[in-house]
Amino acid sequence: MRKLLIEGLIRRPLTEPAPKPDDAALDALGRRVGAALHRRLGRSLAIRMVDAGSCNGCELEINALGNPFYDLERFGLRFVASPRHADVLMVTGPVTHNMAEALRRSWDAVPEPRWVVAVVAAVLPVDLHIAGCPPRPAALLEGLLALLEHAAAGTAAR
Amino acid sequence: MRQSAGIVSIAARQFRTGPLPGASVTRGEWAALSRDLASGSLDLLSLWADRGGVLMALLHQGSRRIGIARLVVRDRAFPSVGLVHAPAQRLERAAAELFGLAAEGATDSRPWLDHGRWGLRHPLAGKAGATPAEAPTEPMPDAVAADYPFLPVHGDSLHQVAVGPVHAGTIEPGHFRFTVQGETVVRLEARLGYTHKGTDALMTGATVARGAELAGRTSGDSTVAYAWAFAQAVEAALAAPVPARAFWLRALMAELERLANHLGDVGAICNDAAFAMMLAQCSVLREQVLRACDRCFGHRMMRDCVVPGGVARDLDGDAHGVLRNLLETIRDALPALTALYDGTASLLDRTVGTGRLDPALARRFGAGGYVGRASGRDFDTRRDLPYAPYDMLKLEVPRRSDGDVNARVWIRIEEIGQSLSLISQILAQMPQGPVRADLPAADEPCEGLGLVEGFRGDVLISVALDGDGRIARCHMRDPSWFQWPLLEAVIEGNIIADFPLCNKSFNCSYSGHDL
C-alpha cells in the first residue's frame, strides 16, 4: 500500500483539465436557470441521481465521473444519498410506469431551489438535457459545468 | 434414468449453426422434465411463453446437451414447473402475467413485473388475451399501485427495513424488504420490475436491425454479450454465414467488456467495505479499458458494434498497439492491487465468510458466472457449449467452493487474468478478411438460440422470425434471473450492514431482469 501511496504523490496527476461548458447546453439553460443558483449555492451543487428505468449504461458513466480522470468533486459537484440533501435531480431512463411514482416522490423531497438534469428522461420540467447513449463522462461534465457557469453569469449580470 | 434424454439432445455445434428443431411435448413429458429439474439431473436455462404456448430451455451438464421443450397451452393454463423447481418460479410468474396464463398448482401467483401501473394487463397476449384498460401513453406518476403482499414473517423481536426502489448510491432501482432481528437479517425479499420497459413488446414485429439495438440496450454493462447472443440467435435461425474475422472481433469486444466490468466491480466491492483506495486504483484501469474500446471501436462500451451478420467496423492500423499497451498497463498494475486486497486484514475481515452461497443452492439454481463458479459450479458457456472463436483459444475456468464475497472477488481477479490472456491470443491469431456479411432472407418462420458468456454469466436469447424476417418473439434471459433469488439466501444470518458487500459481489442486473 505504501508504494501505491508514494506513487500517487510523485506521479503526475491523472486528472484532466475541465472541459469547456457545452455552448448548446448554455443556450438552453438561459431559458430555465436563474441567478438563484449561484447566489444561493456558490459553486457547490449536490446531485441526487435517480434511475427511472435506464439500461444501467448511464449509471456506469455517471459513476465514472468520480474516477481520478474526471474527479467531479473538484468542481464542487457531488452525488448525495438523499433527495433531501440535493439541489439537482439527475434522472436517467425513459421513466417507466413502475418508477414514475418513486421519481415524483424523490422530486417532491428535493428542497427549493432545485433543478432537473435529464439524461434522456422527460416527465418533470427539465432544466438541462444531456444527450448520448450513454453520454460520455466528458459530456456529463460539460453539461453540469454549464449549469454552474450559467448561474455565475446570471449573477454577474444582476 | 433420465426421462428427458430424447428432448435434451442438441449439441452445441448443432444449435450454434442452424435453426432450432421444435420439440413439442405433452403435458406428461412437461411434468417429467419438471421432475428431472427438481432431481437435479437437468439445469433450467430459461422458461418463457409465446402466443401459442410455454417453453423451457434445458441443459444436461454431463453430456453438454441442451433442449427446448414447447408445451402447447390450452385453456390458458400450464402445469407449474416452479411448484417442484423453485428457480422457475419468477420466470413463470413473469410469463403468466405477460401472456395471461395460469401456472397450475403454483404456490406463488403474485404478479412479478406487473405492479398494477401499466394501465393494461397481459400486454403480450395479443387480441385473444389482452385486456386493455384505457391504455396510457404517459407514465402515471400519481397512480396508486396495488398492494404487494410480502411473504409473512413470524417471530420475536423482528422488525422490517424497507429499502428502495431509490437507493442511496448511483445504482439501479429495486426494492429490498429486510426482516431483521437486532442487526441480523433473518429474511430478505426483493421486489423487482421497476425498470420494466416492455422490451419484449418492443421486440415483437421489429426488424432484425432494430432488435439488435434493443438487445444491446437491455443491460448496459453487458451490451456486447447481449448484441452477440442476439446475433447468434438470428444467424442460427437463418443458418447465415458469418465471416471468420467477425467472430474474433466479437470475442475481443466481449473480453474487453468482461475486463472493464470485473475491474470496476472489484474496486466497488472494496469501496463498499470503505476501502476507497482499491476503487480509485481499479477505476483508473477501468477507464483505460473504456478509452481503448472507444479508440478501437468508436464507443466506450462498444454499443451497436456487434450486429447480425458480423461486426459494424474493423480495427484500424493503430488498434493492435493501443490494445497491447492496455494489456501491459493492466498486467503491470494488477499484482500490486491483488497484493493490496489480499494483504489488508481490515478488508478481508469484511469479505471472508460474508454472504456465503451454499454450493448445493448454486447448483440447483444453475447460477451462472462468478456467482456459480465461486460456489463450485463448474460451468462456462465459452468452454462447455463452445462457440467460435473460443473453441480455438486456450481458456481456464477458475472455480472455488468457499462461496463467500471473498471467493467471488477472487474468481473475478482470476477471470481478469484469463481475459488478458484471451485478448493476447486473439490479437496474435485473428485472421484477416471481411467482417460482415448480408443476412439471407427468411422465406419461412424459423427459430434460433443464442447463448453467450457475459461477464455476469450466460445470457440466453431465443429469437423466432416470421416469414418476412421480422421478429415474431424474442425472449432474453439475463443471468440475474437465477442469481437474484440466491442473493436473498446468502444474506440470511449476516448483518444488514454487509448487504451492500453481498449485493455488489453479485452485481445482478435490474434492467436485464426487468426488461
XYZ file of C-alpha atoms in Angstrom:
673
model
C 0.000 0.000 0.000
C 2.884 2.329 0.840
C 4.263 2.005 -2.689
C 0.905 2.903 -4.220
C 0.549 5.903 -1.932
C 4.054 7.192 -2.709
C 3.429 6.723 -6.421
C 0.260 8.733 -6.015
C 2.289 11.589 -4.525
C 5.138 11.725 -7.031
C 3.365 10.734 -10.224
C 1.786 13.408 -12.420
C -1.935 13.531 -11.605
C -4.227 11.663 -13.991
C -6.886 14.326 -13.568
C -7.624 16.133 -16.793
C -8.426 19.829 -17.282
C -12.074 20.802 -17.146
C -13.902 20.617 -20.453
C -15.362 23.850 -21.807
C -19.018 24.039 -20.841
C -21.191 22.950 -23.707
C -22.437 26.014 -25.693
C -25.728 24.403 -26.650
C -26.368 23.489 -23.047
C -25.593 27.077 -22.005
C -28.150 28.439 -24.505
C -30.781 26.001 -23.347
C -30.148 26.876 -19.736
C -30.685 30.575 -20.463
C -34.400 29.987 -20.503
C -34.507 27.943 -17.358
C -31.992 28.655 -14.685
C -31.975 31.988 -12.928
C -29.265 33.655 -10.927
C -30.589 31.998 -7.843
C -28.290 29.024 -8.171
C -25.063 30.977 -7.798
C -26.386 33.416 -5.239
C -27.738 30.686 -3.012
C -25.250 27.929 -3.560
C -21.982 29.423 -4.771
C -20.172 26.838 -6.856
C -21.434 23.930 -4.834
C -24.095 21.607 -6.179
C -25.419 18.460 -4.570
C -26.811 15.976 -7.088
C -29.245 13.157 -6.395
C -29.313 10.634 -9.193
C -32.471 8.611 -9.881
C -32.542 5.769 -12.372
C -36.057 5.770 -13.788
C -35.617 2.724 -15.965
C -32.289 3.098 -17.761
C -30.317 0.128 -19.064
C -27.590 0.959 -16.466
C -25.204 2.348 -19.101
C -25.845 5.912 -17.901
C -25.158 4.884 -14.298
C -21.796 3.406 -15.273
C -20.746 6.652 -16.939
C -22.090 8.779 -14.077
C -20.061 6.636 -11.684
C -17.032 7.184 -13.915
C -17.249 10.921 -13.106
C -15.790 10.030 -9.721
C -12.660 8.396 -11.120
C -9.341 10.268 -10.989
C -9.534 11.312 -14.664
C -12.697 13.400 -14.192
C -12.664 13.946 -10.415
C -16.083 15.547 -10.264
C -15.738 16.792 -6.706
C -13.003 19.304 -7.595
C -15.769 21.419 -9.159
C -17.895 21.431 -6.025
C -20.225 18.882 -7.628
C -21.061 15.824 -5.612
C -23.565 13.000 -5.561
C -25.604 12.711 -2.379
C -27.535 9.827 -0.877
C -30.886 11.518 -0.322
C -33.025 13.847 -2.434
C -33.461 15.920 0.732
C -29.759 16.827 0.518
C -29.893 17.640 -3.181
C -30.080 20.760 -5.350
C -30.239 18.834 -8.605
C -32.184 15.715 -9.506
C -30.368 13.866 -12.278
C -32.747 11.456 -13.995
C -31.830 8.612 -16.351
C -34.035 6.248 -18.297
C -37.360 6.604 -20.099
C -39.338 6.861 -16.810
C -41.113 3.535 -16.643
C -44.658 3.257 -15.320
C -43.330 1.302 -12.360
C -40.823 4.050 -11.429
C -42.970 7.115 -12.055
C -44.303 7.408 -8.506
C -40.882 6.881 -6.896
C -39.421 9.555 -9.179
C -42.188 12.010 -8.343
C -41.726 11.384 -4.634
C -37.958 11.895 -4.970
C -38.604 15.205 -6.741
C -41.068 16.278 -4.079
C -38.379 15.643 -1.447
C -35.832 17.977 -3.096
C -35.912 21.399 -1.398
C -36.199 24.642 -3.434
C -34.354 25.991 -5.338
C -33.973 22.837 -7.368
C -33.173 21.787 -10.884
C -33.689 18.721 -13.074
C -30.938 17.374 -15.275
C -32.272 14.735 -17.652
C -30.075 12.090 -19.151
C -32.818 11.074 -21.645
C -35.948 11.212 -19.436
C -38.760 13.774 -19.548
C -41.771 13.731 -17.220
C -40.525 16.510 -14.941
C -39.858 20.107 -16.046
C -36.323 19.660 -17.309
C -33.637 22.354 -16.951
C -30.851 20.609 -18.790
C -30.739 17.688 -21.226
C -27.529 15.714 -21.668
C -27.654 13.540 -24.778
C -25.866 10.273 -25.512
C -26.486 6.558 -25.209
C -24.906 6.670 -22.729
C -23.344 10.160 -22.685
C -19.599 10.114 -22.240
C -18.392 11.298 -18.834
C -16.907 14.349 -20.573
C -20.358 15.235 -21.947
C -21.912 14.823 -18.495
C -19.237 17.070 -17.054
C -19.727 19.692 -19.792
C -23.427 19.785 -19.058
C -23.008 20.086 -15.295
C -20.346 22.785 -15.661
C -22.698 24.681 -17.953
C -25.208 24.662 -15.111
C -22.632 26.228 -12.790
C -21.262 28.678 -15.360
C -24.639 29.887 -16.390
C -25.572 30.597 -12.833
C -22.342 32.531 -12.320
C -23.022 34.640 -15.439
C -26.545 35.297 -14.243
C -25.201 36.725 -11.010
C -22.704 38.950 -12.803
C -25.486 40.442 -14.908
C -27.556 41.435 -11.915
C -32.843 -42.982 -15.662
C -33.356 -39.542 -17.116
C -36.652 -39.436 -18.957
C -35.685 -36.385 -20.951
C -32.739 -37.790 -22.930
C -34.672 -37.575 -26.180
C -35.542 -33.919 -25.741
C -32.297 -32.665 -24.231
C -30.088 -33.936 -27.047
C -28.944 -30.888 -29.000
C -25.162 -30.452 -29.126
C -23.562 -27.004 -29.185
C -22.403 -27.434 -32.782
C -25.982 -28.041 -33.864
C -27.786 -25.103 -32.245
C -24.926 -22.726 -32.934
C -25.019 -23.261 -36.688
C -28.634 -23.872 -37.579
C -32.253 -23.269 -36.651
C -33.713 -24.949 -33.613
C -35.722 -28.079 -34.135
C -39.108 -27.576 -32.478
C -39.788 -30.182 -29.804
C -43.428 -30.186 -28.846
C -44.045 -32.069 -25.630
C -47.138 -33.488 -23.989
C -48.286 -32.434 -20.529
C -46.901 -35.691 -19.194
C -43.481 -35.042 -20.730
C -43.582 -31.469 -19.411
C -44.187 -32.811 -15.919
C -41.396 -35.396 -16.324
C -38.976 -32.632 -17.344
C -40.034 -30.666 -14.249
C -39.180 -33.690 -12.126
C -35.779 -34.010 -13.835
C -35.144 -30.373 -12.965
C -36.215 -30.950 -9.382
C -33.986 -34.019 -9.026
C -31.003 -32.058 -10.322
C -30.370 -34.115 -13.436
C -31.200 -31.096 -15.603
C -30.473 -27.359 -15.252
C -33.086 -24.799 -16.210
C -31.695 -22.369 -18.793
C -34.945 -20.439 -19.105
C -38.724 -20.578 -19.145
C -40.888 -18.263 -21.230
C -44.113 -18.067 -23.187
C -45.248 -17.058 -26.628
C -48.740 -16.741 -28.046
C -49.005 -20.477 -28.628
C -47.539 -21.970 -25.500
C -44.838 -22.122 -22.879
C -41.250 -23.092 -23.490
C -38.333 -24.312 -21.414
C -34.665 -24.307 -22.342
C -32.838 -27.114 -20.552
C -29.241 -28.123 -20.056
C -27.803 -31.526 -19.253
C -24.395 -30.621 -17.861
C -22.869 -34.085 -18.026
C -23.407 -34.562 -21.746
C -23.269 -30.842 -22.566
C -26.528 -31.119 -24.484
C -29.407 -28.707 -24.439
C -33.060 -28.995 -25.326
C -36.070 -26.788 -25.928
C -39.436 -28.116 -24.823
C -42.603 -26.447 -26.018
C -45.970 -27.167 -24.471
C -48.976 -26.006 -26.428
C -51.227 -24.222 -23.964
C -54.960 -24.913 -23.904
C -57.416 -23.001 -21.749
C -54.639 -20.541 -20.877
C -53.072 -22.817 -18.249
C -49.971 -24.983 -17.987
C -48.601 -27.222 -15.221
C -46.361 -25.211 -12.895
C -42.656 -26.032 -13.003
C -41.940 -23.710 -10.072
C -44.060 -25.936 -7.860
C -41.293 -28.540 -7.832
C -38.333 -26.460 -9.013
C -38.031 -23.074 -7.289
C -35.674 -21.455 -9.859
C -38.594 -21.477 -12.339
C -40.942 -19.502 -10.091
C -40.175 -15.928 -11.091
C -39.817 -16.771 -14.776
C -43.194 -18.468 -14.546
C -44.796 -15.503 -12.795
C -43.466 -13.172 -15.497
C -44.588 -15.443 -18.352
C -48.030 -15.806 -16.800
C -48.673 -12.098 -16.283
C -47.297 -11.022 -19.669
C -49.359 -13.583 -21.613
C -52.391 -14.002 -19.380
C -51.650 -17.614 -18.498
C -52.025 -19.505 -15.253
C -49.381 -21.815 -13.826
C -51.479 -24.655 -12.401
C -50.583 -25.521 -8.842
C -48.098 -22.676 -8.442
C -47.534 -21.777 -4.801
C -46.724 -18.154 -5.614
C -49.102 -16.487 -8.025
C -48.325 -12.892 -7.052
C -47.598 -10.645 -10.024
C -43.899 -10.044 -10.541
C -43.068 -7.406 -13.156
C -46.619 -6.022 -13.273
C -47.006 -3.551 -10.398
C -50.539 -2.669 -11.422
C -49.371 0.570 -13.033
C -49.282 -0.272 -16.715
C -52.880 0.609 -17.465
C -53.278 -2.769 -19.154
C -52.881 -6.391 -18.253
C -51.278 -9.282 -20.154
C -49.590 -6.919 -22.645
C -48.180 -9.711 -24.844
C -51.282 -11.881 -25.061
C -52.446 -10.345 -28.327
C -56.077 -9.769 -29.245
C -57.086 -13.082 -27.738
C -55.994 -12.367 -24.201
C -55.034 -8.728 -23.690
C -57.466 -6.817 -21.579
C -56.510 -3.221 -22.156
C -57.819 -0.721 -19.700
C -57.551 2.829 -21.024
C -54.042 2.256 -22.394
C -51.994 5.207 -21.191
C -49.347 6.780 -23.390
C -47.758 8.635 -20.488
C -46.430 7.204 -17.249
C -48.825 7.740 -14.362
C -46.827 9.364 -11.559
C -49.842 9.562 -9.296
C -51.212 6.101 -9.901
C -51.577 4.155 -6.709
C -50.197 0.671 -7.129
C -51.905 -2.442 -5.929
C -50.699 -3.727 -2.564
C -47.940 -6.272 -2.856
C -48.140 -8.891 -0.120
C -44.620 -9.667 1.024
C -44.151 -13.115 2.496
C -45.293 -13.199 6.121
C -42.700 -13.395 8.890
C -43.434 -14.501 12.443
C -41.217 -14.459 15.496
C -39.973 -12.488 18.476
C -38.298 -9.085 18.267
C -38.463 -8.823 14.499
C -38.643 -5.586 12.615
C -38.621 -4.731 8.931
C -36.403 -2.378 6.974
C -37.703 -1.291 3.583
C -35.063 -0.107 1.118
C -35.674 1.292 -2.350
C -36.651 1.484 -5.129
C -34.478 4.637 -4.962
C -31.186 3.654 -3.345
C -28.501 5.786 -1.759
C -25.909 5.209 -4.469
C -25.839 5.661 -8.219
C -27.342 2.262 -8.961
C -30.479 0.806 -10.487
C -33.863 0.761 -8.737
C -35.339 -2.180 -6.858
C -36.998 -2.770 -3.508
C -35.488 -4.840 -0.703
C -37.599 -5.820 2.275
C -35.369 -6.933 5.151
C -36.726 -8.639 8.219
C -34.174 -8.109 10.947
C -33.619 -9.349 14.466
C -31.289 -6.891 16.129
C -28.648 -6.395 13.442
C -29.039 -9.824 11.887
C -31.050 -10.347 8.730
C -33.455 -13.253 9.081
C -35.100 -12.772 5.701
C -34.668 -10.666 2.618
C -37.319 -10.490 -0.020
C -36.635 -8.500 -3.162
C -39.254 -6.883 -5.312
C -38.123 -6.081 -8.814
C -39.722 -4.874 -12.028
C -39.195 -1.122 -11.553
C -37.177 -0.771 -14.756
C -39.644 -2.780 -16.854
C -39.718 -1.017 -20.203
C -41.726 -3.504 -22.206
C -38.717 -4.679 -24.182
C -40.460 -7.911 -25.218
C -43.336 -5.922 -26.700
C -40.928 -3.559 -28.475
C -39.185 -6.579 -29.993
C -42.385 -8.084 -31.361
C -42.762 -7.081 -35.005
C -39.420 -5.238 -35.057
C -36.859 -5.632 -37.822
C -33.731 -7.625 -37.052
C -31.672 -4.400 -37.096
C -33.981 -2.753 -34.559
C -33.963 -5.919 -32.467
C -30.169 -5.811 -32.312
C -30.312 -2.235 -30.986
C -32.873 -3.203 -28.349
C -30.868 -6.251 -27.290
C -27.792 -4.047 -26.863
C -29.778 -1.782 -24.540
C -31.141 -4.494 -22.264
C -28.348 -4.344 -19.707
C -25.854 -1.596 -20.470
C -22.926 -3.266 -18.753
C -23.368 -6.335 -20.997
C -24.170 -4.630 -24.281
C -21.624 -6.723 -26.208
C -22.800 -10.010 -24.680
C -26.440 -9.204 -25.482
C -25.740 -7.999 -29.002
C -23.686 -11.121 -29.617
C -26.307 -13.506 -28.210
C -28.970 -11.797 -30.317
C -26.784 -12.028 -33.416
C -26.121 -15.710 -32.691
C -29.829 -16.411 -32.418
C -30.692 -14.638 -35.683
C -27.748 -16.149 -37.540
C -28.652 -19.631 -36.329
C -32.312 -19.169 -37.266
C -31.317 -18.156 -40.801
C -28.287 -20.501 -40.974
C -26.448 -17.346 -42.008
C -22.778 -17.428 -42.968
C -20.628 -15.098 -40.837
C -17.068 -14.123 -41.829
C -14.446 -15.737 -39.569
C -12.788 -12.446 -38.584
C -16.105 -11.184 -37.174
C -16.109 -13.956 -34.553
C -12.653 -12.939 -33.377
C -13.582 -9.272 -33.170
C -16.708 -10.178 -31.187
C -14.630 -12.185 -28.726
C -12.165 -9.304 -28.460
C -15.017 -6.974 -27.537
C -16.583 -9.485 -25.150
C -13.305 -9.905 -23.258
C -12.766 -6.136 -23.093
C -16.290 -5.828 -21.686
C -15.561 -8.512 -19.092
C -12.294 -6.792 -18.181
C -13.955 -3.395 -17.707
C -16.740 -4.822 -15.536
C -14.528 -7.002 -13.358
C -12.047 -4.174 -12.769
C -14.826 -1.758 -11.892
C -16.601 -4.196 -9.593
C -13.526 -5.395 -7.701
C -12.887 -1.746 -6.825
C -16.544 -1.124 -5.996
C -16.812 -4.184 -3.720
C -13.805 -2.974 -1.733
C -15.308 0.504 -1.614
C -18.438 -0.966 -0.036
C -16.138 -2.116 2.778
C -14.966 1.538 2.987
C -11.615 0.738 1.324
C -11.656 3.587 -1.186
C -8.129 3.162 -2.430
C -8.954 -0.011 -4.363
C -11.845 1.808 -6.023
C -9.571 4.658 -7.078
C -6.904 2.325 -8.456
C -9.342 -0.032 -10.182
C -11.420 2.797 -11.634
C -8.279 4.158 -13.340
C -7.749 0.780 -15.014
C -11.435 0.525 -15.947
C -11.332 3.985 -17.522
C -8.263 2.975 -19.516
C -10.106 -0.077 -20.850
C -13.112 2.043 -21.852
C -10.877 4.584 -23.593
C -9.125 1.828 -25.509
C -12.550 0.460 -26.556
C -13.570 3.944 -27.662
C -10.367 4.312 -29.646
C -10.674 0.879 -31.307
C -14.435 0.524 -31.792
C -15.769 4.085 -31.617
C -17.791 3.637 -28.410
C -16.645 3.284 -24.813
C -18.984 0.361 -24.181
C -18.902 -0.899 -27.781
C -22.644 -0.464 -28.141
C -24.105 -1.437 -31.542
C -20.713 -2.805 -32.618
C -21.857 -6.452 -32.829
C -24.574 -6.784 -35.483
C -26.322 -9.794 -37.007
C -24.070 -10.899 -39.854
C -20.808 -9.750 -38.285
C -19.493 -6.590 -36.655
C -20.111 -2.940 -37.549
C -16.474 -1.945 -38.013
C -12.997 -3.396 -38.259
C -9.915 -2.353 -36.292
C -7.683 0.272 -37.862
C -3.891 0.141 -38.129
C -3.141 1.525 -34.656
C -5.613 -0.611 -32.731
C -3.254 -3.519 -32.079
C -0.755 -1.136 -30.496
C -3.445 0.511 -28.344
C -4.652 -2.854 -27.080
C -1.150 -4.228 -26.444
C -0.360 -1.112 -24.388
C -3.575 -1.615 -22.457
C -2.700 -5.226 -21.657
C 0.740 -4.159 -20.495
C -0.682 -1.418 -18.265
C -3.099 -3.803 -16.576
C -0.547 -6.602 -16.235
C 1.856 -4.148 -14.592
C -0.735 -2.823 -12.151
C -2.561 -5.998 -11.218
C -0.052 -7.785 -8.918
C 0.188 -4.782 -6.588
C -3.590 -4.436 -6.436
C -4.083 -8.146 -5.795
C -1.477 -7.983 -3.042
C -3.181 -4.910 -1.595
C -6.511 -6.754 -1.478
C -5.019 -9.903 -0.050
C -2.795 -8.106 2.436
C -5.320 -5.781 4.046
C -6.687 -7.549 7.090
C -9.433 -4.982 7.748
C -10.762 -5.550 4.226
C -10.591 -9.346 4.372
C -12.375 -9.178 7.708
C -15.379 -7.861 5.791
C -15.216 -10.167 2.767
C -14.141 -13.558 4.154
C -17.070 -15.628 5.377
C -19.585 -12.935 4.375
C -22.531 -13.785 2.152
C -21.714 -17.449 1.711
C -23.612 -19.200 -1.074
C -24.073 -22.914 -0.467
C -22.747 -24.907 -3.476
C -25.910 -27.041 -3.418
C -28.043 -23.935 -3.964
C -25.748 -22.632 -6.696
C -26.087 -25.979 -8.463
C -29.842 -26.132 -8.029
C -30.374 -22.650 -9.423
C -27.869 -23.184 -12.234
C -26.157 -19.999 -11.108
C -24.029 -18.627 -13.918
C -20.843 -16.601 -13.904
C -18.701 -15.823 -10.873
C -21.678 -16.410 -8.543
C -21.831 -20.069 -9.559
C -18.101 -20.561 -10.062
C -17.284 -19.196 -6.591
C -19.655 -21.851 -5.194
C -18.331 -24.830 -7.075
C -20.475 -24.776 -10.218
C -18.040 -25.634 -12.969
C -19.763 -24.128 -15.979
C -18.791 -21.615 -18.633
C -20.549 -21.498 -21.995
C -17.301 -20.496 -23.682
C -15.886 -23.900 -22.769
C -18.913 -26.156 -22.280
C -21.188 -25.055 -25.133
C -18.397 -23.600 -27.235
C -18.815 -21.025 -29.955
C -16.250 -19.549 -32.316
C -13.589 -18.439 -31.686
C -13.401 -19.821 -28.121
C -13.082 -23.364 -29.488
C -9.716 -22.232 -30.871
C -8.476 -20.435 -27.737
C -6.905 -21.578 -24.506
C -9.203 -20.810 -21.601
C -9.042 -21.895 -17.986
C -12.239 -21.581 -15.983
C -11.477 -20.678 -12.362
C -13.543 -22.325 -9.664
C -13.732 -22.235 -5.873
C -16.071 -23.740 -3.352
C -15.979 -21.303 -0.399
C -18.769 -19.219 -1.935
C -18.324 -16.024 0.099
C -17.735 -12.428 -1.010
C -14.006 -13.104 -0.932
C -14.393 -16.098 -3.265
C -16.384 -14.039 -5.746
C -13.690 -11.339 -5.665
C -11.008 -13.942 -6.354
C -12.928 -15.529 -9.222
C -13.165 -12.079 -10.788
C -9.454 -11.404 -10.278
C -8.627 -14.738 -11.911
C -11.027 -14.027 -14.759
C -9.267 -10.700 -15.344
C -6.097 -12.739 -15.885
C -7.950 -15.083 -18.260
C -9.371 -12.187 -20.272
C -5.913 -10.624 -20.599
C -4.639 -13.957 -21.900
C -7.565 -14.353 -24.308
C -7.073 -10.841 -25.710
C -3.366 -11.602 -26.308
C -4.292 -14.838 -28.077
C -6.935 -13.088 -30.185
C -4.559 -10.318 -31.248
C -1.953 -12.900 -32.251
C -4.239 -15.327 -34.098
C -7.026 -13.229 -35.606
C -7.452 -13.994 -39.317
C -7.767 -11.262 -41.946
C -10.822 -10.853 -44.133
C -14.251 -9.293 -44.277
C -16.088 -8.579 -41.014
C -19.719 -8.521 -42.103
C -21.967 -10.415 -44.492
C -25.528 -9.748 -45.603
C -28.125 -11.890 -43.897
C -30.049 -14.296 -46.109
C -33.764 -13.530 -46.422
C -36.178 -15.505 -44.286
C -38.661 -17.290 -46.509
C -40.452 -19.164 -43.749
C -40.818 -18.834 -39.977
C -37.711 -20.017 -38.123
C -36.211 -20.011 -34.635
C -32.683 -19.714 -33.304
C -30.934 -19.701 -29.952
C -28.059 -17.547 -28.733
C -26.052 -18.337 -25.623
C -23.084 -16.131 -24.726
C -20.925 -15.910 -21.618
C -21.266 -12.321 -20.466
C -19.218 -11.033 -17.532
C -22.104 -11.847 -15.161
C -22.891 -15.289 -16.584
C -24.638 -16.873 -19.532
C -27.005 -14.629 -21.486
C -29.678 -16.597 -23.345
C -31.639 -15.140 -26.251
C -34.251 -17.015 -28.226
C -35.484 -15.412 -31.448
C -38.401 -16.508 -33.612
C -38.619 -14.823 -37.013
C -41.760 -14.717 -39.146
C -41.830 -15.413 -42.892
C -40.965 -11.766 -43.652
C -37.848 -11.794 -41.496
C -39.414 -9.711 -38.716
C -39.225 -10.704 -35.075
C -42.265 -12.735 -34.037
C -40.977 -13.299 -30.485
C -37.708 -12.548 -28.749
C -37.044 -13.821 -25.253
C -33.948 -12.644 -23.395
C -32.903 -14.270 -20.130
C -30.314 -12.427 -18.106
C -28.114 -14.497 -15.761
C -29.570 -12.384 -12.930
C -32.858 -14.331 -13.033
C -31.121 -17.206 -11.269
C -28.846 -15.020 -9.108
C -31.319 -12.577 -7.536
C -33.066 -15.333 -5.525
C -29.679 -16.576 -4.292
C -28.791 -13.111 -3.011
C -31.802 -13.447 -0.724
C -30.381 -16.726 0.562
C -26.806 -15.548 1.175
C -27.725 -12.503 3.281
C -29.542 -14.671 5.816
C -27.711 -14.615 9.142
C -25.450 -11.744 8.034
C -25.676 -8.255 9.486
C -27.645 -5.733 7.473
C -24.534 -3.542 7.087
C -22.965 -6.294 4.979
C -25.780 -6.237 2.442
C -24.038 -3.732 0.125
C -20.996 -6.012 0.065
C -23.072 -9.088 -0.729
C -25.116 -7.193 -3.301
C -22.091 -5.740 -5.083
C -20.306 -9.095 -5.089
C -23.324 -10.487 -7.007
C -23.911 -7.303 -9.019
C -27.134 -8.577 -10.560
C -28.702 -6.587 -13.356
C -32.025 -4.890 -12.674
C -32.666 -3.777 -16.221
C -31.601 -7.103 -17.705
C -34.053 -8.833 -15.380
C -36.952 -6.369 -15.588
C -36.890 -5.993 -19.395
